[in-house]
Coordinates of C-alpha atoms in Angstrom, one line a residue:
X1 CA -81.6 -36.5 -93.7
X2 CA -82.5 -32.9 -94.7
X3 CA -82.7 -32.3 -98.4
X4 CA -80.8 -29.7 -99.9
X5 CA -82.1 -27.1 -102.2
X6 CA -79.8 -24.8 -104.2
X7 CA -81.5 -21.6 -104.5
X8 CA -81.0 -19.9 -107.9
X9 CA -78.2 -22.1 -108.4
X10 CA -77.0 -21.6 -111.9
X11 CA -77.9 -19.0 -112.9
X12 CA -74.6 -17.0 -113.0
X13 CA -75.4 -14.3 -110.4
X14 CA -75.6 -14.1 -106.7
X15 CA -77.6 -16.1 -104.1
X16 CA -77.9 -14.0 -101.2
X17 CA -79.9 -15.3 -98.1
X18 CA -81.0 -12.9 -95.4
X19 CA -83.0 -14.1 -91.9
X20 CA -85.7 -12.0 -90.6
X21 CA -88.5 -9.7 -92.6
X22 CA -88.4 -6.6 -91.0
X23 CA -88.2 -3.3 -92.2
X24 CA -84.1 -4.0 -92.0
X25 CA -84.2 -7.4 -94.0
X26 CA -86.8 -6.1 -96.5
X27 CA -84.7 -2.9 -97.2
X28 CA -81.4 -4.8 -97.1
X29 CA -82.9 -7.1 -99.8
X30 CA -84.4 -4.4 -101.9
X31 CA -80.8 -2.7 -102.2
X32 CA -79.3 -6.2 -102.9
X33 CA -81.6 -6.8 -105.6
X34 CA -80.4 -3.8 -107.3
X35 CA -76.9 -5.3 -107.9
X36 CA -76.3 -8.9 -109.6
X37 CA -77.8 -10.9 -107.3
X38 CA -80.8 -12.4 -106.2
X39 CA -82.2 -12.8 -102.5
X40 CA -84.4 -15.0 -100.2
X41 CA -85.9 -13.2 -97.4
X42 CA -86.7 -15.9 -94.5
X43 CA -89.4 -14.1 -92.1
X44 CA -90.9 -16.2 -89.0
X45 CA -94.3 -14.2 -89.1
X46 CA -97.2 -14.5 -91.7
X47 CA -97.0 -11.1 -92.8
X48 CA -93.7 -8.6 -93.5
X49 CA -92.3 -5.5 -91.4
X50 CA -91.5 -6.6 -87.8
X51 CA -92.4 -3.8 -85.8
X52 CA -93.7 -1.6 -89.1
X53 CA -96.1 -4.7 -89.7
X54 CA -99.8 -3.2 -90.3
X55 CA -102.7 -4.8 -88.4
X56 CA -106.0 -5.2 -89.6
X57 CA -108.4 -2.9 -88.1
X58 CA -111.7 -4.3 -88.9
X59 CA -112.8 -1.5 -91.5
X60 CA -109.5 -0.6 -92.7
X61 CA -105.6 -1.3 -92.0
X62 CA -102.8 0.5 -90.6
X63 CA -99.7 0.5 -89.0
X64 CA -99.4 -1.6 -85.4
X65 CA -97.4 0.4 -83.9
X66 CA -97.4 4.2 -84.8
X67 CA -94.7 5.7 -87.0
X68 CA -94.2 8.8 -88.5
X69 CA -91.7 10.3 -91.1
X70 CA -89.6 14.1 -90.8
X71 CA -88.7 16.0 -93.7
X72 CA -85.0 15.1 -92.7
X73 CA -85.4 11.5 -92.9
X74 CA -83.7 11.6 -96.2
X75 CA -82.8 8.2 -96.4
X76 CA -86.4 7.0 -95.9
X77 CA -87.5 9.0 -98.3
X78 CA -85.4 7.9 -101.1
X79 CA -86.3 4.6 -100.3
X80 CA -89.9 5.5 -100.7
X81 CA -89.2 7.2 -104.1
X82 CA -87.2 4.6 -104.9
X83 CA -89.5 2.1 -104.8
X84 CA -91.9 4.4 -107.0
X85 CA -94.2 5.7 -104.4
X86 CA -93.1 8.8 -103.6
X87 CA -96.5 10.2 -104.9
X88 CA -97.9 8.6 -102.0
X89 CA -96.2 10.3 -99.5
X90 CA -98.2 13.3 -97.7
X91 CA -97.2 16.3 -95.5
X92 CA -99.3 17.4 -92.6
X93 CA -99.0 20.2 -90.2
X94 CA -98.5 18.2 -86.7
X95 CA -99.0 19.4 -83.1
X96 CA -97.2 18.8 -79.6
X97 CA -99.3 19.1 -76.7
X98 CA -98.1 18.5 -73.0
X99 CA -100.3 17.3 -70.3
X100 CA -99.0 18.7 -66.4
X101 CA -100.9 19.6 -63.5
X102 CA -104.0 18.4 -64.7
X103 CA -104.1 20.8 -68.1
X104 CA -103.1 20.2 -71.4
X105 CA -101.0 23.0 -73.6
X106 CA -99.9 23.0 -77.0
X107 CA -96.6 24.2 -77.4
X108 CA -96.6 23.3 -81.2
X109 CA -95.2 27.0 -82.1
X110 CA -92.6 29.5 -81.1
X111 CA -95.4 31.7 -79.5
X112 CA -97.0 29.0 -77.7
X113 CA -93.8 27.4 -76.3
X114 CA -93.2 31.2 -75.0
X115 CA -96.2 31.1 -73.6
X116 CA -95.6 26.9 -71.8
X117 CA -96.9 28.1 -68.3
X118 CA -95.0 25.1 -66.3
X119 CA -91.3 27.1 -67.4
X120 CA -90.3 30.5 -66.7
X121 CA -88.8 32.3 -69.1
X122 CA -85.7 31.6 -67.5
X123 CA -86.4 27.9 -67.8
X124 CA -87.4 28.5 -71.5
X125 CA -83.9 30.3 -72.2
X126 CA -82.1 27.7 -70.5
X127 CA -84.1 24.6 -72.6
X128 CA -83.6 26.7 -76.3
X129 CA -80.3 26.5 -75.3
X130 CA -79.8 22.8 -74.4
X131 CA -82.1 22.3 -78.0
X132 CA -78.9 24.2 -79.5
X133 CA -76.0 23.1 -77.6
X134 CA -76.7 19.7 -78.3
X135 CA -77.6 19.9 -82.2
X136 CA -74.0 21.0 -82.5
X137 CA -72.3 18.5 -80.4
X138 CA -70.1 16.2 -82.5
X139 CA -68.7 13.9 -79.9
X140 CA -71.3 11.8 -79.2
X141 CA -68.7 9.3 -77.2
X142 CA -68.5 11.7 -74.2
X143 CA -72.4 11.7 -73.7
X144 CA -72.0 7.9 -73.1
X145 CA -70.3 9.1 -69.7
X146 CA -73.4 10.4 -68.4
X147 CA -77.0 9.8 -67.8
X148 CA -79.5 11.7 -70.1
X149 CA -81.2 12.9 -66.8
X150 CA -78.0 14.4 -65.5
X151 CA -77.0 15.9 -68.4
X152 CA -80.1 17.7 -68.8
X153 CA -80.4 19.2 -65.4
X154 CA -76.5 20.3 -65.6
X155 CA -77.2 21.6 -69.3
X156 CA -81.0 23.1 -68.3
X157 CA -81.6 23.0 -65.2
X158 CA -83.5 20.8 -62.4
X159 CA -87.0 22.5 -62.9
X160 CA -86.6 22.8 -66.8
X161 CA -85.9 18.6 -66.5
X162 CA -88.7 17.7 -64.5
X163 CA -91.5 20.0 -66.1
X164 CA -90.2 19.7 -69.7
X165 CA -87.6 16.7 -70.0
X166 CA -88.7 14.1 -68.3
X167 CA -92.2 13.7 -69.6
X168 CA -90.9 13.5 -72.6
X169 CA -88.5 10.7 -71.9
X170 CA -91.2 9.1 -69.9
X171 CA -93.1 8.9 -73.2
X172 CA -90.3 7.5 -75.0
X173 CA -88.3 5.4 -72.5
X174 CA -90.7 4.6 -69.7
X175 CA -89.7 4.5 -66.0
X176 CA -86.2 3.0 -67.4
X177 CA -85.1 6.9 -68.7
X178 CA -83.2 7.0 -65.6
X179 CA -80.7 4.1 -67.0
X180 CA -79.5 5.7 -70.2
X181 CA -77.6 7.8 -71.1
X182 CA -77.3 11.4 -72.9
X183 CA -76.9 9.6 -76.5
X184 CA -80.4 9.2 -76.4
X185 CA -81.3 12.8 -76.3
X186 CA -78.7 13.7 -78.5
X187 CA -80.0 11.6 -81.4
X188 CA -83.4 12.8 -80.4
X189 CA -82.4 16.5 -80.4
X190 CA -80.8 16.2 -83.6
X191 CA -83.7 14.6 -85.4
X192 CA -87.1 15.7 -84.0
X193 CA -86.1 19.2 -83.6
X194 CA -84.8 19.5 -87.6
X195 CA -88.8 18.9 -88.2
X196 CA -89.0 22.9 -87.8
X197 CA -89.2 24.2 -90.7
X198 CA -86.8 27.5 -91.1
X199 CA -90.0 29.3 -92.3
X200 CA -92.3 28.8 -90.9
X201 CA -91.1 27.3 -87.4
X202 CA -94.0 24.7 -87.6
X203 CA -93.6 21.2 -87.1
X204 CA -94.5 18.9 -90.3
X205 CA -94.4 15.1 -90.4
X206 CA -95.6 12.9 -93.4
X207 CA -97.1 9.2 -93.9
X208 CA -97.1 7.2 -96.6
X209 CA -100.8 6.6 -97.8
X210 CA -101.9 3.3 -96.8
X211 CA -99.3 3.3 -93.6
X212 CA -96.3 0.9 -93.6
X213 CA -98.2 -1.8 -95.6
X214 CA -97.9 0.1 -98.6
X215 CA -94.3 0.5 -97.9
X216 CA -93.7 -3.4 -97.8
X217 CA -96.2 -4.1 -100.6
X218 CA -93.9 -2.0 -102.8
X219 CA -91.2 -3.8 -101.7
X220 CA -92.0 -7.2 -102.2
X221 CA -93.1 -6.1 -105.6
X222 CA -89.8 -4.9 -106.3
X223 CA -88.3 -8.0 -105.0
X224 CA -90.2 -10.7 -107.2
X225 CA -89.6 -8.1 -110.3
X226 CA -86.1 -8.9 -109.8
X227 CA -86.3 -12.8 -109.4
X228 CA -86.2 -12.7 -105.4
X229 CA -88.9 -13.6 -102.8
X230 CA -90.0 -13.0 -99.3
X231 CA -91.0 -16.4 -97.8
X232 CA -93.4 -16.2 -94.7
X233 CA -94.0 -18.7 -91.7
X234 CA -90.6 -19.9 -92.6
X235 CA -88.9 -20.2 -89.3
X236 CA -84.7 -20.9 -89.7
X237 CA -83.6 -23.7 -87.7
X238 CA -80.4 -23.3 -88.5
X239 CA -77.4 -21.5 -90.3
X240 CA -74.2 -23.6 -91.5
X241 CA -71.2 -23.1 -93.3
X242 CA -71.2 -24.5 -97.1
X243 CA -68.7 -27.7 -97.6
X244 CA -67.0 -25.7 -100.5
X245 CA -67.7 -21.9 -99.2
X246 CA -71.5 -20.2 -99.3
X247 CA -73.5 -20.6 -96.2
X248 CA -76.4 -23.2 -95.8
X249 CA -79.9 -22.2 -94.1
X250 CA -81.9 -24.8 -92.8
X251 CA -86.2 -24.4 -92.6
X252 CA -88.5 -26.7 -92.5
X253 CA -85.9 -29.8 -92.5
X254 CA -84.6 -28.2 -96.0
X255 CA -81.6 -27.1 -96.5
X256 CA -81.1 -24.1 -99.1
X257 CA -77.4 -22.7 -100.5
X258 CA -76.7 -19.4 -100.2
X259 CA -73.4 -17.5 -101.8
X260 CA -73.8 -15.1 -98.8
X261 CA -75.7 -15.2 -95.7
X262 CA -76.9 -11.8 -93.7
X263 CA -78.6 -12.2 -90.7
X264 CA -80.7 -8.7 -89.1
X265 CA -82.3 -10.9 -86.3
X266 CA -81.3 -9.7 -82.2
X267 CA -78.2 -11.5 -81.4
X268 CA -79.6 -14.1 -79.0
X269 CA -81.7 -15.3 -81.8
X270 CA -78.7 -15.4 -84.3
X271 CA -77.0 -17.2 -81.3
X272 CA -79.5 -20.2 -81.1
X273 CA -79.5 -21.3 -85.2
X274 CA -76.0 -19.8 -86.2
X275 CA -73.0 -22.2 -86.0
X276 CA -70.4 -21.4 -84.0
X277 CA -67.9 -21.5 -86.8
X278 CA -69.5 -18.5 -88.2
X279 CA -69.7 -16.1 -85.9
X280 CA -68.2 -15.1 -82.3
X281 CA -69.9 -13.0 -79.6
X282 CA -67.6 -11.4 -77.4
X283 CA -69.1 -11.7 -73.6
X284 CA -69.8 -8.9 -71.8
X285 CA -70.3 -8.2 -68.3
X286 CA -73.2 -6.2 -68.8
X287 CA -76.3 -8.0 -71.0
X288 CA -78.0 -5.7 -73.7
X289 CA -81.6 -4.9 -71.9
X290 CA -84.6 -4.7 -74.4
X291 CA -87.0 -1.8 -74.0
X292 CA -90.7 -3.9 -74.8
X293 CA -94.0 -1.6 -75.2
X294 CA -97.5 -2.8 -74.9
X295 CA -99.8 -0.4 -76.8
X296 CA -103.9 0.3 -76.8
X297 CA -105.3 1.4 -79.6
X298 CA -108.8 2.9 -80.3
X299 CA -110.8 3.1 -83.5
X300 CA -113.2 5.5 -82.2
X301 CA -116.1 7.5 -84.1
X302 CA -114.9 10.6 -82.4
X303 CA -111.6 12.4 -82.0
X304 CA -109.5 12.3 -78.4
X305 CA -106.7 14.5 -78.9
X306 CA -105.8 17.3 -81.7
X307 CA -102.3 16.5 -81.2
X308 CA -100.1 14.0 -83.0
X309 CA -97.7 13.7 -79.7
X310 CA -99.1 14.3 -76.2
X311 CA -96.5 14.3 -73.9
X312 CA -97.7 13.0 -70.5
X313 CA -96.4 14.3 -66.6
X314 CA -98.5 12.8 -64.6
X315 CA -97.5 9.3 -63.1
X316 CA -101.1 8.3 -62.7
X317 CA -102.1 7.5 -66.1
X318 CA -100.7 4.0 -66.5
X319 CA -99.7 4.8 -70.7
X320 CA -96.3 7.0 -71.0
X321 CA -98.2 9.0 -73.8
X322 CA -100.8 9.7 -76.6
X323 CA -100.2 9.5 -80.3
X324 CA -103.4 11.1 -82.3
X325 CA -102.5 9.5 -85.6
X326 CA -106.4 11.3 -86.7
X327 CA -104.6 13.9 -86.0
X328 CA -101.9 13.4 -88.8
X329 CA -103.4 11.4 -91.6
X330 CA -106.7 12.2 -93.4
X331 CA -110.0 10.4 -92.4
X332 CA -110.3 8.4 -96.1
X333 CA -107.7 6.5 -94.5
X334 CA -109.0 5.6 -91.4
X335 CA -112.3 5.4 -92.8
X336 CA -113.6 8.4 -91.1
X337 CA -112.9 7.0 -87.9
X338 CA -110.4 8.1 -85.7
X339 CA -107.1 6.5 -84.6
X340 CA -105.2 6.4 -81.2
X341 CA -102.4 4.5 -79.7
X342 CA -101.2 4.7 -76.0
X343 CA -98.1 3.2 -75.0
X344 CA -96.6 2.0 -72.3
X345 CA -92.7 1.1 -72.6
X346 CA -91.2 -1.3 -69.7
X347 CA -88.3 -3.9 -69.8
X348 CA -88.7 -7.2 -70.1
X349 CA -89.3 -8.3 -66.4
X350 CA -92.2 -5.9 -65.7
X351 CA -95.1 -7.4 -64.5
X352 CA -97.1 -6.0 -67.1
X353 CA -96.0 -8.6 -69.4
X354 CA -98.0 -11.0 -67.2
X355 CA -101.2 -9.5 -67.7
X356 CA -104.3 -10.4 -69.5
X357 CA -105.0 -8.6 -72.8
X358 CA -108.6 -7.8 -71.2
X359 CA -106.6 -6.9 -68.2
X360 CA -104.5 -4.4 -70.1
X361 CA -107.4 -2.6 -71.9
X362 CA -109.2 -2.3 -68.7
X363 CA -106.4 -0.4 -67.1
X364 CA -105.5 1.6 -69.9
X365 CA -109.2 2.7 -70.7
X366 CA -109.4 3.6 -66.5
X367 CA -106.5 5.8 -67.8
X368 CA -108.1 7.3 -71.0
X369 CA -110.8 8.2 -68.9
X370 CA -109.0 10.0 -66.4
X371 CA -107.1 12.3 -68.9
X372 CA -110.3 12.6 -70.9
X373 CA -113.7 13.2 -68.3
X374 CA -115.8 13.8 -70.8
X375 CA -114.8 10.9 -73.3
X376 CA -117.7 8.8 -74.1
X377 CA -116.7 5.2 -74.2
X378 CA -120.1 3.9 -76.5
X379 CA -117.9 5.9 -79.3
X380 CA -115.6 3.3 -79.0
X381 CA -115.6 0.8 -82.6
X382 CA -112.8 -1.2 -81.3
X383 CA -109.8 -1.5 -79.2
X384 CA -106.8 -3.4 -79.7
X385 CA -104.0 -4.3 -77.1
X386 CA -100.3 -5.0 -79.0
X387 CA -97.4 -6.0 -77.9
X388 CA -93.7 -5.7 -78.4
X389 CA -91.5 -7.6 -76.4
X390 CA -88.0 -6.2 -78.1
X391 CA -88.2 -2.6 -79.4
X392 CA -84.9 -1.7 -78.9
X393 CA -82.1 -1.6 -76.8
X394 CA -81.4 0.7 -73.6
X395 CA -78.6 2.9 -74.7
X396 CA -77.1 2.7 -71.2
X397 CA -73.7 4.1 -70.0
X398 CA -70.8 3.0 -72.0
X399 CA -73.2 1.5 -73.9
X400 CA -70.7 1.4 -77.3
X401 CA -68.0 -0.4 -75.1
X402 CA -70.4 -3.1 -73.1
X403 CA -72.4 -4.3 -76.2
X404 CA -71.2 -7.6 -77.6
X405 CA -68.9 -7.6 -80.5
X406 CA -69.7 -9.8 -83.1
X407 CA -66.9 -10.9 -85.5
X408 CA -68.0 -13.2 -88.5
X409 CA -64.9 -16.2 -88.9
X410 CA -66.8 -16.8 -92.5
X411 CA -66.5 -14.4 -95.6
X412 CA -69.8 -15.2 -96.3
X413 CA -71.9 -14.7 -93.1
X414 CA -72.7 -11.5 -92.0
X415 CA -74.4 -10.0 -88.8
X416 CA -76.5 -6.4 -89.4
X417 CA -78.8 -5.5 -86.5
X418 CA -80.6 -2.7 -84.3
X419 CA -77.7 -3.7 -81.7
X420 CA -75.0 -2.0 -83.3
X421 CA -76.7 1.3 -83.8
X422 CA -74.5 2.7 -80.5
X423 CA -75.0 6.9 -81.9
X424 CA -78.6 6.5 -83.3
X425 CA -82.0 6.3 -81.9
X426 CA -84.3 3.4 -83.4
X427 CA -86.5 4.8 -86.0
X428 CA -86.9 3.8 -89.6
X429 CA -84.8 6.8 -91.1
X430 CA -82.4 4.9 -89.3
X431 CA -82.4 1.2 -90.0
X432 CA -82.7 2.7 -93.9
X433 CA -79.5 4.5 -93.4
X434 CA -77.6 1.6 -91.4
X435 CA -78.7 -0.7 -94.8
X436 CA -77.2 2.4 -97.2
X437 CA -73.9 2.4 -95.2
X438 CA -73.4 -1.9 -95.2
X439 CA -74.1 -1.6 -98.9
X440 CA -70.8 1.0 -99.4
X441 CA -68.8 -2.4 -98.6
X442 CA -71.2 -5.2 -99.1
X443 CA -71.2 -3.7 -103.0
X444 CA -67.6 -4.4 -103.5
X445 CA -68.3 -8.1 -102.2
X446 CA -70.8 -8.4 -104.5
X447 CA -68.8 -7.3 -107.3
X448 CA -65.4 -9.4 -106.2
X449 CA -67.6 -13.0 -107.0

């Protein structure tokens, strides 16, 4: 029989239990804490931060994946000041570069977009206009209706989609662009694009110092200031409804009480440890498809690309793009070396998944060599294949109506994932803002015990 354990019980606030330790879970608990209550953070991995986690690079750590914050990421930031590391956070002057027809161009300026030779000038009005038109769309419902690709050519063009759009897409979606629909570039638009300054029409994106692991260090100080915890390698095995209200999690054959339960784990994992008696899925005729990525990345002693993004239209080189994060952050924190990631993003039956990790380096270095003749590989310190077998989900067609809706049937259990965000692209900015939004009402509950 499992043995029960009553977190915090007795102590006259709040036991809050919340399942999974990324950025969502970690946020949602440091909000949480804030109030009267006190939280348990149950995360499967050894370390915090899901797909912000950092990896160990040998000489120094960063993020896993790349990640980058815009001056309008407002509710990041206040996290980040909020958590008393706002000192930390540092502004750089990023640059775009394309790669078509075998050149590279930086179109990281007004005059240098004018001058993009793969768009006529009546290509260029036509995609400044798009840019526009869709910052100011409202109704984000009647984009669901049609692809982002036919949108695009309706709203720009056919030659302005295919020399400007779709590499762009290719680098963010993969060879499954095609499927979604205009939300996608909507959100996009309204985000990357507000990176501009109104000065100086210069594109600036920030990092925290220390990438993401400083983020979550902060936080998990914050927590255990307030009497709550993150525990790590502690796999749920299930989630019950308490005898006399509360919600029971069970780990490690114990079982822990919990005033209220929140789980921010994909639905088919809540599905597998949640009882039925706390939650319902509606079923849908079309499943939620997960967009994966599997990302090289290169410490190298020497620099590969001066831009942060390079966007990539040419279906020969086996990554969907280049992120120079040496590009962005200052060599102390790289340890003078220089860091690069190229990812590839595919859904979850590609046969990609299937290969070797020495597999996947050796075709993405074939590909690093053909956009870069004259890279030297010796300069390579060390290279690193990750993997990311959920990233987020395909914003298809309808994609608001088809998802599954989740009702809790317990007043205590509570659902809060990357599913539900039907008008907003996955970023961190995001996630933080979804948290600030649950809070509005999750507050009241709070205060009502």
């Amino acid at each position: 029989m499992a043995k029960t354990s009553y977190f915090n019980k007795g102590r006259g606030i709040m036991k809050i239990g919340i399942v999974g330790g990324g950025f969502m879970g970690l946020t949602l608990a440091h909000e949480i804490a804030k109030n009267n209550a006190t939280v348990k953070v149950f995360e499967s991995d050894r370390q915090m931060g899901g797909l912000s986690t950092h990896e160990d690079y040998g000489i120094f750590t960063w993020d896993r994946f790349y990640h980058v914050i815009l001056p309008t990421d407002t509710f990041l930031i206040e996290l980040i000041e909020d958590l008393g590391i706002g000192d930390q956070l540092c502004w750089r002057r990023s640059y775009t570069g394309y790669y078509v027809q075998k050149k590279f161009y930086s179109i990281s300026s007004s005059k240098e977009f004018l001058l993009f030779p793969a768009l006529n000038l009546w290509d260029k009005a036509m995609l400044a206009f798009t840019i526009f038109y869709g910052s100011k769309i409202k109704d984000w419902k009647k984009l669901e209706k049609i692809t982002v690709k036919d949108w695009l050519i309706k709203m720009g063009g056919r030659r302005t989609y295919e020399k400007f759009w779709s590499p762009l897409l290719l680098a963010k979606l993969g060879e499954n662009h095609e499927k979604v629909s205009a939300v996608f570039i909507w959100t996009y638009i309204k985000r990357l694009f507000k990176a501009r300054s109104s000065a100086a029409q210069k594109e600036h994106m920030g990092y925290v110092q220390g990438g993401y692991k400083t983020v979550f260090d902060a936080l998990q100080k914050s927590l255990g200031e307030k009497g709550s915890e993150v525990a790590l390698n502690c796999t749920v095995e299930a989630i019950q409804p308490g005898p006399n209200g509360g919600v029971i999690i069970t780990n490690n054959g114990v079982e822990e009480y919990f005033d209220k339960v929140i789980a921010t784990t994909p639905l088919n994992v809540i599905e597998k440890i949640a009882d039925p008696a706390l939650f319902e899925a509606s079923k849908t005729d079309v499943p939620v498809e997960y967009l994966g990525v599997i990302c090289l990345v290169l410490v190298t002693e020497t620099s590969l690309s001066p831009y942060y993004v390079l966007n990539i239209a040419d279906k020969e080189i086996p990554f969907t793009g280049v992120i120079g994060m040496s590009s962005l952050v200052d060599p102390d924190q790289t340890a003078g070396k220089h860091l690069t990631y190229f990812p590839k993003y595919i859904s979850g039956n590609d046969p990609f998944w299937k290969k070797s990790d020495e597999e996947l380096k050796s075709i993405f270095l074939e590909g690093v060599a053909r956009l870069y003749p004259d890279f030297d590989p010796k300069t390579i310190v060390s290279a690193h294949v990750h993997k990311a077998y959920r990233v987020q989900p395909l914003q298809v067609l309808n994609y608001s109506e088809n998802i599954p809706e989740i009702k809790t049937k317990n007043k205590d259990f509570y659902v809060l994932n990357t599913s539900q965000f039907v008008n907003d692209t996955l970023n961190n900015n995001s996630v933080a803002g979804h948290v600030k939004r649950f809070m509005e009402g999750f507050k009241k509950e709070l205060e009502q015990e």
